[in-house]
């Protein structure tokens, strides 16, 4: 189809701002983006839709237009919702480079334009391709008749004999053909598709992330251990890319992927275009579902801010009562909670990715065997700039464990979420996606039963994440159980750092003991062993409490520390063990 046909379609709400002489350009596809540099995702001939979030100053328009022209796109359509009108600097840049520019009125969604373009472009193709595209509208419809991405997968199977699946970045099944056979099925008749084993899904997701990191254009072809060949098509959700700069290291970790059980290496251009159109349709649905997460994320953000600010437990509890029905519909009683903290770090520039950590944590916390996006509806994740924080509700624990005494997967009835088990299914693909310069580290708190324990759980999860960060590997986690012993921390401290730390903290006490025989070091050890109890410590040392208080006061005076503070107690504890 040509640009002129889009302009003549009143329902699309397009208004021409420049490039009237270029309206006979052919449109081969459509892409929605707010990245400052979307070139890696462009193949030429696209109508680019943008909300202008990439524009921070007038000079950005010239740079953005140059990138689009170099990629040989057909035209640019800018939404009016963000700025009210299309900036003059963008109009002038498009005029200089002869790039057709349209404005999109506020009440017309990019999804509507995407659907129209894909339908028209694909509908102009002949043969069996038209049968799929003519019916793609069902993906966008609501209610049981729509069926979501499963409908498109069914059509690919029934009309083109292409088994297909939609996977998350970690290899979790987002969508499978609705008429496919059960687990382990080798086939399911017309429109069916065999089940993809977990190991194959993890391999495909890892290959997809590695290919994206390397900058190779899709589709990516992968041969599995059994000799089967799969073609991988990225599904890029416009609403999931980071808003700050579009760092490619992070954007690849957001993408779903369409897996097709065939070798696309010798496909004609028309069939490749059709599959790219299918990914665009699924991306629209993905963006809609991502938008639904905003309520849960807002709830998590509000709770996190209350907990971090030291708000009274009653206020935090009131907010939790609001959150619980959203996160656990139908739950009769208030749930227990756990806190999980995640951080993504990039080597070299020291950058951290809070938004990508939020996305990955939402994925990690979903049961890897669950199908579809819905299981994440009970996960609320906020982020505070450099780390993501998940507030995970757990149903009331039973009075006794199951008869076999075993929990299932990453969840244990006695201890809640288990750190290592959380990463079992995602370690391989995420390690490929982070390979070279990225790390994901997680920390998991113990289960808490009321709002009173959330602040401690948050700090516990953060400390556990630091333990995980001290370990080798691209993807690491640690649980609250591992904070029970300092022995796990000490091996990661270099010898010169240990010596400097202990000397700075304990040398003043050793010197004072040598000069005055005051026994401050034995007093400090006993005080910590008694958990700061004055009575128990005085009894152990056979001292009057006032004498003990004098010694502790002298320790604090000589070191400048306060033994009433947890942080200072911990420093003394570690210094004594390292000395």
Coordinates of C-alpha atoms in Angstrom, one line a residue:
X1 CA 0.0 0.0 0.0
X2 CA 1.1 3.6 -0.4
X3 CA 1.2 6.5 2.0
X4 CA -1.5 8.3 0.0
X5 CA -4.0 5.6 0.9
X6 CA -3.4 6.2 4.6
X7 CA -3.9 9.9 4.3
X8 CA -7.2 9.3 2.5
X9 CA -8.5 7.1 5.3
X10 CA -10.4 9.5 7.5
X11 CA -10.7 7.0 10.4
X12 CA -6.9 7.1 10.9
X13 CA -6.9 10.7 11.9
X14 CA -3.7 11.5 9.9
X15 CA -2.9 15.1 8.9
X16 CA -0.1 15.8 6.4
X17 CA 2.5 18.2 7.7
X18 CA 5.1 17.8 4.9
X19 CA 6.2 15.6 2.0
X20 CA 3.3 15.9 -0.3
X21 CA 5.5 14.9 -3.3
X22 CA 6.5 11.6 -1.6
X23 CA 3.1 10.2 -0.9
X24 CA 3.5 7.4 -3.5
X25 CA 6.1 5.7 -1.3
X26 CA 5.2 2.1 -0.6
X27 CA 4.5 1.1 3.0
X28 CA 5.8 -2.4 3.9
X29 CA 5.2 -2.4 7.6
X30 CA 4.7 -0.3 10.7
X31 CA 6.7 0.3 13.9
X32 CA 5.9 2.2 17.1
X33 CA 8.9 3.6 18.9
X34 CA 10.1 6.2 21.3
X35 CA 13.7 5.2 21.2
X36 CA 16.2 7.9 20.3
X37 CA 17.9 5.5 17.9
X38 CA 15.5 2.8 16.6
X39 CA 17.7 1.9 13.6
X40 CA 18.4 -1.6 14.7
X41 CA 14.7 -2.4 14.6
X42 CA 14.1 -0.9 11.1
X43 CA 14.4 -2.8 7.8
X44 CA 13.1 -0.2 5.4
X45 CA 9.6 0.8 4.1
X46 CA 8.0 1.2 7.6
X47 CA 5.6 3.9 8.7
X48 CA 7.1 4.9 12.0
X49 CA 4.7 5.9 14.8
X50 CA 6.1 7.9 17.7
X51 CA 4.8 9.7 20.8
X52 CA 7.9 12.0 20.7
X53 CA 9.1 10.9 24.1
X54 CA 12.7 10.8 22.6
X55 CA 12.6 14.6 22.0
X56 CA 14.3 16.5 24.8
X57 CA 15.5 19.5 22.9
X58 CA 15.0 20.9 19.3
X59 CA 18.3 19.5 18.1
X60 CA 17.0 15.9 18.7
X61 CA 14.6 16.2 15.8
X62 CA 17.4 16.5 13.2
X63 CA 19.2 13.5 14.6
X64 CA 16.1 11.4 14.8
X65 CA 15.1 12.2 11.2
X66 CA 18.5 11.4 9.9
X67 CA 18.4 8.0 11.5
X68 CA 15.0 7.3 9.9
X69 CA 16.1 8.5 6.4
X70 CA 19.2 6.3 6.6
X71 CA 17.0 3.3 7.4
X72 CA 14.8 4.2 4.4
X73 CA 11.5 4.3 6.2
X74 CA 8.4 5.3 4.2
X75 CA 7.2 8.0 6.5
X76 CA 6.8 9.3 10.1
X77 CA 3.6 9.9 12.1
X78 CA 3.9 11.8 15.3
X79 CA 1.2 11.7 18.0
X80 CA -0.2 14.9 19.4
X81 CA -1.1 13.5 22.9
X82 CA 2.4 14.2 24.5
X83 CA 3.1 17.8 23.4
X84 CA -0.2 19.0 22.0
X85 CA 1.1 19.6 18.6
X86 CA 4.1 18.4 16.5
X87 CA 7.1 20.7 17.1
X88 CA 8.2 23.0 14.3
X89 CA 11.8 21.7 14.5
X90 CA 10.6 18.2 13.6
X91 CA 8.5 19.6 10.7
X92 CA 11.6 21.5 9.3
X93 CA 13.9 18.4 9.8
X94 CA 11.5 16.2 7.8
X95 CA 11.2 18.8 5.1
X96 CA 15.0 19.1 4.7
X97 CA 15.3 15.3 4.3
X98 CA 12.1 14.9 2.2
X99 CA 10.6 12.5 4.8
X100 CA 6.8 12.6 4.7
X101 CA 5.4 13.7 8.1
X102 CA 2.0 13.2 9.5
X103 CA 0.4 14.2 12.8
X104 CA -2.0 11.8 14.6
X105 CA -4.9 13.3 16.5
X106 CA -5.1 12.5 20.2
X107 CA -8.2 10.3 20.1
X108 CA -6.7 7.9 17.5
X109 CA -4.5 5.2 19.0
X110 CA -1.3 3.9 17.5
X111 CA -2.8 0.4 17.9
X112 CA -5.6 1.3 15.4
X113 CA -3.1 2.5 12.9
X114 CA -0.9 -0.5 13.4
X115 CA -3.9 -2.9 12.8
X116 CA -5.0 -1.0 9.7
X117 CA -1.5 -1.0 8.1
X118 CA -0.8 -4.6 8.9
X119 CA -4.2 -5.7 7.6
X120 CA -3.8 -3.7 4.4
X121 CA -0.2 -4.6 3.7
X122 CA -0.7 -8.3 4.4
X123 CA -4.1 -8.4 2.8
X124 CA -2.6 -7.4 -0.5
X125 CA -0.6 -10.6 -0.7
X126 CA -2.1 -13.7 -2.4
X127 CA -2.7 -17.3 -1.6
X128 CA -2.6 -18.8 1.8
X129 CA -1.1 -15.7 3.4
X130 CA -4.3 -13.8 2.8
X131 CA -6.3 -16.4 4.8
X132 CA -4.4 -15.7 7.9
X133 CA -4.3 -11.9 7.6
X134 CA -7.9 -11.6 6.8
X135 CA -8.8 -13.0 10.2
X136 CA -6.2 -11.3 12.3
X137 CA -8.8 -8.9 13.8
X138 CA -9.8 -11.5 16.3
X139 CA -6.5 -11.0 18.1
X140 CA -7.5 -7.4 18.8
X141 CA -11.1 -8.1 19.9
X142 CA -12.2 -8.4 23.5
X143 CA -14.0 -11.2 25.2
X144 CA -13.9 -15.0 24.6
X145 CA -14.2 -14.5 20.8
X146 CA -10.9 -12.7 20.7
X147 CA -8.7 -15.3 22.2
X148 CA -5.6 -13.2 22.2
X149 CA -2.3 -14.3 20.7
X150 CA -3.5 -17.9 20.7
X151 CA -5.8 -17.1 17.8
X152 CA -2.9 -16.0 15.6
X153 CA -0.9 -19.1 16.5
X154 CA -3.9 -21.3 15.6
X155 CA -4.2 -19.5 12.2
X156 CA -0.5 -20.0 11.5
X157 CA -0.9 -23.7 12.3
X158 CA -4.1 -24.3 10.4
X159 CA -3.6 -22.1 7.4
X160 CA 0.2 -22.2 6.9
X161 CA 1.1 -25.5 8.7
X162 CA 3.5 -23.5 10.9
X163 CA 3.6 -24.6 14.6
X164 CA 4.3 -21.5 16.6
X165 CA 4.6 -20.4 20.3
X166 CA 5.1 -17.0 22.0
X167 CA 7.7 -17.0 24.8
X168 CA 8.9 -14.5 27.4
X169 CA 12.6 -13.4 27.5
X170 CA 13.3 -16.2 29.9
X171 CA 11.5 -18.9 27.9
X172 CA 8.3 -19.0 29.8
X173 CA 5.2 -19.8 27.6
X174 CA 3.2 -16.7 27.0
X175 CA 0.9 -18.3 24.4
X176 CA 0.5 -21.7 22.8
X177 CA -2.0 -22.7 20.1
X178 CA -5.3 -23.2 21.9
X179 CA -5.9 -26.4 19.9
X180 CA -2.5 -27.9 20.6
X181 CA -2.1 -31.3 22.3
X182 CA -1.2 -31.8 25.9
X183 CA 2.3 -31.8 27.4
X184 CA 4.6 -34.1 25.6
X185 CA 2.3 -34.4 22.6
X186 CA 4.2 -34.9 19.4
X187 CA 1.5 -33.2 17.4
X188 CA -2.1 -32.1 17.7
X189 CA -3.7 -32.4 14.3
X190 CA -4.9 -29.4 12.3
X191 CA -3.5 -26.2 13.8
X192 CA -1.9 -28.1 16.6
X193 CA 1.7 -27.8 17.8
X194 CA 3.9 -30.1 19.9
X195 CA 4.8 -29.1 23.4
X196 CA 8.2 -27.4 23.7
X197 CA 10.1 -28.9 26.6
X198 CA 11.5 -26.5 29.3
X199 CA 15.1 -27.2 28.2
X200 CA 14.3 -26.3 24.6
X201 CA 12.5 -23.1 25.6
X202 CA 15.4 -22.0 27.7
X203 CA 17.8 -22.7 24.9
X204 CA 15.7 -20.8 22.4
X205 CA 15.3 -17.8 24.7
X206 CA 19.0 -17.7 25.4
X207 CA 19.8 -17.8 21.7
X208 CA 17.3 -15.1 21.1
X209 CA 18.8 -12.8 23.7
X210 CA 22.4 -13.5 22.5
X211 CA 21.4 -12.7 18.9
X212 CA 19.7 -9.5 20.0
X213 CA 22.8 -8.4 22.0
X214 CA 25.0 -9.0 19.0
X215 CA 22.8 -6.8 16.8
X216 CA 21.9 -9.5 14.3
X217 CA 18.5 -8.9 12.6
X218 CA 15.8 -11.5 13.0
X219 CA 14.6 -14.0 12.3
X220 CA 17.3 -16.0 14.1
X221 CA 17.5 -19.7 13.2
X222 CA 18.4 -22.2 15.9
X223 CA 18.9 -26.0 15.6
X224 CA 17.9 -27.9 18.7
X225 CA 19.7 -31.0 20.0
X226 CA 17.1 -33.3 18.3
X227 CA 17.9 -31.7 14.9
X228 CA 14.7 -29.6 14.8
X229 CA 15.1 -26.1 13.4
X230 CA 13.3 -23.1 14.8
X231 CA 13.0 -19.5 13.6
X232 CA 12.9 -16.7 16.2
X233 CA 11.1 -13.4 15.6
X234 CA 11.4 -10.6 18.2
X235 CA 8.1 -9.2 19.5
X236 CA 8.9 -5.6 20.6
X237 CA 6.5 -3.9 22.9
X238 CA 6.7 -0.1 22.6
X239 CA 5.7 0.5 26.1
X240 CA 8.4 -1.7 27.6
X241 CA 11.5 0.0 26.5
X242 CA 13.4 2.3 29.0
X243 CA 12.4 5.9 28.6
X244 CA 15.7 7.4 29.3
X245 CA 18.0 6.4 26.5
X246 CA 17.0 3.1 25.0
X247 CA 20.2 1.3 25.9
X248 CA 20.2 -1.8 23.7
X249 CA 21.6 -3.9 26.5
X250 CA 18.4 -3.3 28.4
X251 CA 15.8 -3.2 25.5
X252 CA 16.6 -6.8 24.4
X253 CA 15.7 -8.0 27.9
X254 CA 12.1 -6.8 27.5
X255 CA 11.2 -8.5 24.2
X256 CA 8.9 -11.5 23.9
X257 CA 9.7 -13.8 21.0
X258 CA 7.6 -15.7 18.4
X259 CA 9.0 -19.2 17.9
X260 CA 8.1 -20.9 14.6
X261 CA 8.9 -24.5 14.1
X262 CA 10.4 -24.1 10.6
X263 CA 13.6 -22.9 8.9
X264 CA 12.9 -19.3 7.6
X265 CA 16.2 -19.1 5.8
X266 CA 14.7 -19.8 2.4
X267 CA 11.4 -18.1 2.9
X268 CA 10.2 -15.6 0.3
X269 CA 10.0 -12.0 1.3
X270 CA 6.2 -12.0 1.4
X271 CA 6.1 -14.8 4.1
X272 CA 8.8 -13.0 6.2
X273 CA 6.7 -9.8 6.0
X274 CA 3.7 -11.7 7.2
X275 CA 5.4 -13.1 10.2
X276 CA 6.8 -9.7 11.1
X277 CA 3.2 -8.4 10.8
X278 CA 2.1 -11.1 13.2
X279 CA 4.7 -10.0 15.7
X280 CA 3.4 -6.4 15.5
X281 CA -0.1 -7.6 16.3
X282 CA 1.1 -9.6 19.3
X283 CA 3.1 -6.6 20.4
X284 CA -0.1 -4.4 20.5
X285 CA -1.7 -7.0 22.7
X286 CA 1.4 -7.2 24.8
X287 CA 1.4 -3.4 25.3
X288 CA -2.2 -3.5 26.4
X289 CA -1.5 -6.2 29.0
X290 CA 1.6 -4.3 30.2
X291 CA -0.6 -1.2 30.7
X292 CA -2.7 -3.3 33.1
X293 CA 0.3 -3.7 35.4
X294 CA 0.4 0.0 36.2
X295 CA -2.1 -0.4 39.0
X296 CA -0.1 -3.1 40.7
X297 CA 3.1 -1.2 40.2
X298 CA 1.6 1.9 41.7
X299 CA 0.4 0.0 44.8
X300 CA 3.9 -1.5 45.2
X301 CA 5.5 2.0 44.8
X302 CA 3.2 3.5 47.5
X303 CA 3.9 0.7 50.0
X304 CA 7.6 0.9 49.3
X305 CA 7.7 4.6 49.9
X306 CA 5.8 4.2 53.1
X307 CA 8.1 1.5 54.4
X308 CA 11.3 3.4 53.4
X309 CA 10.1 6.6 55.0
X310 CA 9.5 4.9 58.4
X311 CA 5.7 5.4 58.3
X312 CA 3.8 3.9 61.3
X313 CA 2.9 0.2 60.8
X314 CA -0.8 1.1 61.0
X315 CA -0.5 3.3 57.9
X316 CA 1.5 0.6 56.0
X317 CA -1.1 -2.0 57.1
X318 CA -3.9 0.2 55.7
X319 CA -2.2 0.4 52.4
X320 CA -1.6 -3.4 52.4
X321 CA -5.3 -3.9 53.0
X322 CA -6.0 -2.0 49.8
X323 CA -3.3 -4.0 47.9
X324 CA -4.3 -7.5 49.0
X325 CA -7.6 -7.7 47.1
X326 CA -5.9 -6.6 43.9
X327 CA -3.0 -9.0 44.3
X328 CA -4.9 -12.0 45.7
X329 CA -8.5 -11.8 44.6
X330 CA -11.0 -13.7 46.8
X331 CA -8.5 -14.1 49.6
X332 CA -10.5 -14.2 52.9
X333 CA -7.7 -13.1 55.3
X334 CA -4.7 -10.9 55.0
X335 CA -1.8 -12.6 53.4
X336 CA 1.8 -13.1 54.6
X337 CA 4.4 -11.2 52.6
X338 CA 8.0 -11.5 51.4
X339 CA 10.2 -8.9 49.9
X340 CA 12.5 -9.6 46.9
X341 CA 15.1 -7.1 45.8
X342 CA 16.8 -7.2 42.3
X343 CA 19.5 -5.1 40.7
X344 CA 20.9 -5.1 37.2
X345 CA 24.4 -3.7 36.8
X346 CA 26.4 -3.0 33.6
X347 CA 30.2 -3.2 33.8
X348 CA 32.4 -0.5 32.4
X349 CA 30.2 2.6 32.8
X350 CA 28.8 1.6 36.2
X351 CA 25.3 2.1 35.0
X352 CA 22.3 0.4 36.7
X353 CA 18.9 -0.4 35.2
X354 CA 16.0 0.0 37.6
X355 CA 13.3 -0.4 35.0
X356 CA 14.8 -3.5 33.4
X357 CA 15.3 -5.0 36.9
X358 CA 11.6 -4.3 37.5
X359 CA 10.7 -6.2 34.3
X360 CA 13.0 -9.1 34.9
X361 CA 11.9 -9.4 38.6
X362 CA 8.3 -9.6 37.4
X363 CA 9.3 -12.4 35.1
X364 CA 11.5 -14.3 37.6
X365 CA 8.7 -14.4 40.2
X366 CA 6.2 -16.1 37.9
X367 CA 6.0 -19.9 38.0
X368 CA 8.1 -21.0 35.0
X369 CA 5.5 -23.7 34.2
X370 CA 2.6 -21.2 34.1
X371 CA 1.3 -20.3 30.7
X372 CA 0.2 -16.8 29.7
X373 CA 0.8 -13.3 31.3
X374 CA -2.0 -13.7 33.9
X375 CA 0.1 -15.3 36.7
X376 CA 2.1 -12.1 37.0
X377 CA -1.2 -10.3 37.9
X378 CA -0.4 -11.1 41.5
X379 CA 3.1 -9.6 41.6
X380 CA 3.7 -6.0 42.4
X381 CA 7.1 -4.6 41.7
X382 CA 8.4 -1.1 42.2
X383 CA 11.8 0.4 41.5
X384 CA 13.9 3.1 43.2
X385 CA 16.3 4.1 40.5
X386 CA 18.9 1.4 40.8
X387 CA 17.0 -1.6 42.2
X388 CA 13.6 -3.2 41.9
X389 CA 11.6 -4.2 44.9
X390 CA 8.8 -6.8 44.8
X391 CA 6.1 -7.2 47.5
X392 CA 5.1 -10.8 47.1
X393 CA 1.8 -11.9 48.9
X394 CA 1.7 -15.5 50.1
X395 CA -1.5 -17.3 51.1
X396 CA -1.8 -18.1 54.8
X397 CA 0.6 -20.9 55.6
X398 CA -1.0 -24.2 56.6
X399 CA -0.6 -25.4 60.2
X400 CA 1.5 -28.3 59.0
X401 CA 3.3 -29.1 55.7
X402 CA 1.9 -31.5 53.2
X403 CA 2.0 -35.1 53.9
X404 CA 5.2 -35.7 52.0
X405 CA 6.8 -32.7 53.7
X406 CA 7.9 -31.1 50.5
X407 CA 7.1 -27.8 48.9
X408 CA 6.7 -27.2 45.2
X409 CA 9.3 -25.5 43.1
X410 CA 10.4 -22.1 44.2
X411 CA 7.9 -22.0 47.1
X412 CA 8.1 -23.8 50.4
X413 CA 5.2 -23.8 52.8
X414 CA 7.6 -23.4 55.7
X415 CA 9.9 -20.7 54.3
X416 CA 8.1 -19.1 51.4
X417 CA 10.0 -18.3 48.2
X418 CA 13.4 -19.9 47.9
X419 CA 16.2 -17.8 46.3
X420 CA 18.0 -20.5 44.4
X421 CA 14.9 -22.1 43.1
X422 CA 13.7 -18.8 41.7
X423 CA 16.6 -18.7 39.2
X424 CA 16.6 -22.4 38.2
X425 CA 14.5 -21.9 35.1
X426 CA 15.8 -18.5 34.0
X427 CA 19.6 -18.7 34.7
X428 CA 20.5 -20.0 31.2
X429 CA 18.6 -17.5 29.0
X430 CA 19.3 -14.5 31.2
X431 CA 23.0 -15.4 31.5
X432 CA 23.1 -15.2 27.6
X433 CA 21.3 -11.9 27.6
X434 CA 23.6 -10.4 30.2
X435 CA 26.8 -12.0 28.8
X436 CA 29.8 -9.8 28.5
X437 CA 28.9 -6.8 30.7
X438 CA 25.7 -7.4 32.7
X439 CA 24.7 -8.9 36.1
X440 CA 21.4 -9.7 37.8
X441 CA 21.5 -10.2 41.5
X442 CA 18.5 -11.0 43.8
X443 CA 17.9 -11.1 47.5
X444 CA 14.9 -12.7 49.2
X445 CA 13.7 -11.9 52.7
X446 CA 12.0 -14.2 55.2
X447 CA 8.2 -14.3 55.4
X448 CA 6.7 -11.6 57.5
X449 CA 3.2 -11.8 58.9
X450 CA 2.3 -8.1 59.4
X451 CA 3.2 -4.6 58.3
X452 CA 5.5 -4.3 61.4
X453 CA 8.0 -6.6 59.7
X454 CA 8.2 -5.1 56.2
X455 CA 10.9 -2.6 56.9
X456 CA 13.1 -5.3 58.4
X457 CA 12.2 -7.6 55.5
X458 CA 13.3 -4.9 53.0
X459 CA 16.6 -4.4 54.7
X460 CA 17.1 -8.2 54.9
X461 CA 16.4 -8.6 51.2
X462 CA 18.8 -5.9 50.4
X463 CA 21.6 -7.4 52.5
X464 CA 20.9 -10.8 50.9
X465 CA 21.3 -9.2 47.5
X466 CA 24.7 -7.8 48.5
X467 CA 25.7 -11.4 49.4
X468 CA 24.6 -12.5 46.0
X469 CA 26.6 -9.7 44.4
X470 CA 29.8 -11.0 46.0
X471 CA 29.5 -14.3 44.1
X472 CA 30.7 -15.0 40.6
X473 CA 28.3 -15.4 37.7
X474 CA 25.9 -13.3 35.6
X475 CA 22.7 -14.3 37.5
X476 CA 23.0 -14.9 41.3
X477 CA 20.6 -14.9 44.3
X478 CA 20.8 -15.3 48.0
X479 CA 18.1 -15.8 50.7
X480 CA 17.6 -14.6 54.2
X481 CA 18.9 -18.0 55.5
X482 CA 22.4 -17.0 54.2
X483 CA 22.5 -14.0 56.4
X484 CA 22.6 -16.2 59.5
X485 CA 26.3 -16.7 59.3
X486 CA 29.0 -14.1 58.7
X487 CA 31.3 -16.9 57.4
X488 CA 29.7 -16.6 54.0
X489 CA 30.6 -12.9 53.8
X490 CA 34.1 -12.9 55.0
X491 CA 35.8 -14.9 52.2
X492 CA 34.8 -12.1 49.8
X493 CA 36.7 -9.5 51.8
X494 CA 40.4 -9.0 50.6
X495 CA 43.0 -9.4 53.3
X496 CA 44.2 -5.8 53.2
X497 CA 40.7 -4.6 53.6
X498 CA 40.2 -6.9 56.6
X499 CA 43.3 -5.7 58.3
X500 CA 42.5 -2.0 57.7
X501 CA 38.9 -2.6 58.9
X502 CA 39.8 -4.4 62.1
X503 CA 42.7 -2.1 62.9
X504 CA 40.6 1.0 62.6
X505 CA 37.9 -0.4 64.8
X506 CA 39.7 -2.5 67.4
X507 CA 43.2 -1.1 67.7
X508 CA 42.1 1.7 70.1
X509 CA 40.5 -0.9 72.4
X510 CA 43.6 -3.2 72.3
X511 CA 45.9 -0.3 73.1
X512 CA 43.6 0.9 76.0
X513 CA 43.5 -2.7 77.4
X514 CA 47.3 -3.0 77.3
X515 CA 47.8 0.3 79.1
X516 CA 45.0 0.0 81.7
X517 CA 44.1 -3.7 81.8
X518 CA 40.5 -2.7 81.3
X519 CA 39.3 -5.8 79.5
X520 CA 37.3 -3.8 76.9
X521 CA 37.7 -6.5 74.2
X522 CA 36.4 -9.4 76.4
X523 CA 33.6 -7.0 77.5
X524 CA 32.7 -6.2 73.9
X525 CA 32.6 -9.9 72.9
X526 CA 30.4 -10.8 75.8
X527 CA 28.0 -7.8 75.2
X528 CA 27.5 -8.9 71.6
X529 CA 27.1 -12.6 72.5
X530 CA 24.3 -11.5 74.9
X531 CA 22.5 -9.6 72.2
X532 CA 23.1 -6.3 73.9
X533 CA 21.3 -7.4 77.2
X534 CA 22.8 -5.5 80.1
X535 CA 21.6 -7.9 82.7
X536 CA 22.7 -11.1 81.0
X537 CA 26.1 -9.6 80.1
X538 CA 26.8 -8.3 83.6
X539 CA 25.9 -11.7 85.1
X540 CA 28.2 -13.5 82.6
X541 CA 31.1 -11.2 83.5
X542 CA 30.3 -11.1 87.2
X543 CA 30.1 -7.3 87.1
X544 CA 27.7 -4.7 88.4
X545 CA 25.5 -3.3 85.6
X546 CA 26.9 0.2 86.2
X547 CA 30.5 -1.1 85.7
X548 CA 29.4 -2.7 82.5
X549 CA 27.8 0.5 81.3
X550 CA 31.0 2.4 82.1
X551 CA 33.1 -0.1 80.0
X552 CA 30.6 0.1 77.1
X553 CA 30.7 3.9 77.3
X554 CA 34.5 3.8 77.1
X555 CA 34.3 1.5 74.1
X556 CA 32.0 3.9 72.3
X557 CA 34.2 6.9 73.3
X558 CA 37.3 5.3 72.0
X559 CA 35.8 4.2 68.7
X560 CA 33.2 6.8 68.0
X561 CA 30.6 4.1 67.6
X562 CA 27.2 3.6 69.2
X563 CA 26.5 0.0 70.4
X564 CA 22.8 0.8 70.5
X565 CA 22.8 0.9 66.7
X566 CA 22.5 -2.3 64.7
X567 CA 25.0 -1.2 62.1
X568 CA 27.7 -0.5 64.7
X569 CA 27.0 -3.8 66.5
X570 CA 27.4 -5.6 63.1
X571 CA 30.7 -3.9 62.4
X572 CA 32.1 -4.8 65.8
X573 CA 30.9 -8.4 65.4
X574 CA 32.6 -8.8 62.0
X575 CA 35.8 -7.1 63.2
X576 CA 36.1 -9.5 66.1
X577 CA 35.6 -12.5 63.8
X578 CA 38.2 -11.2 61.3
X579 CA 40.8 -10.2 63.9

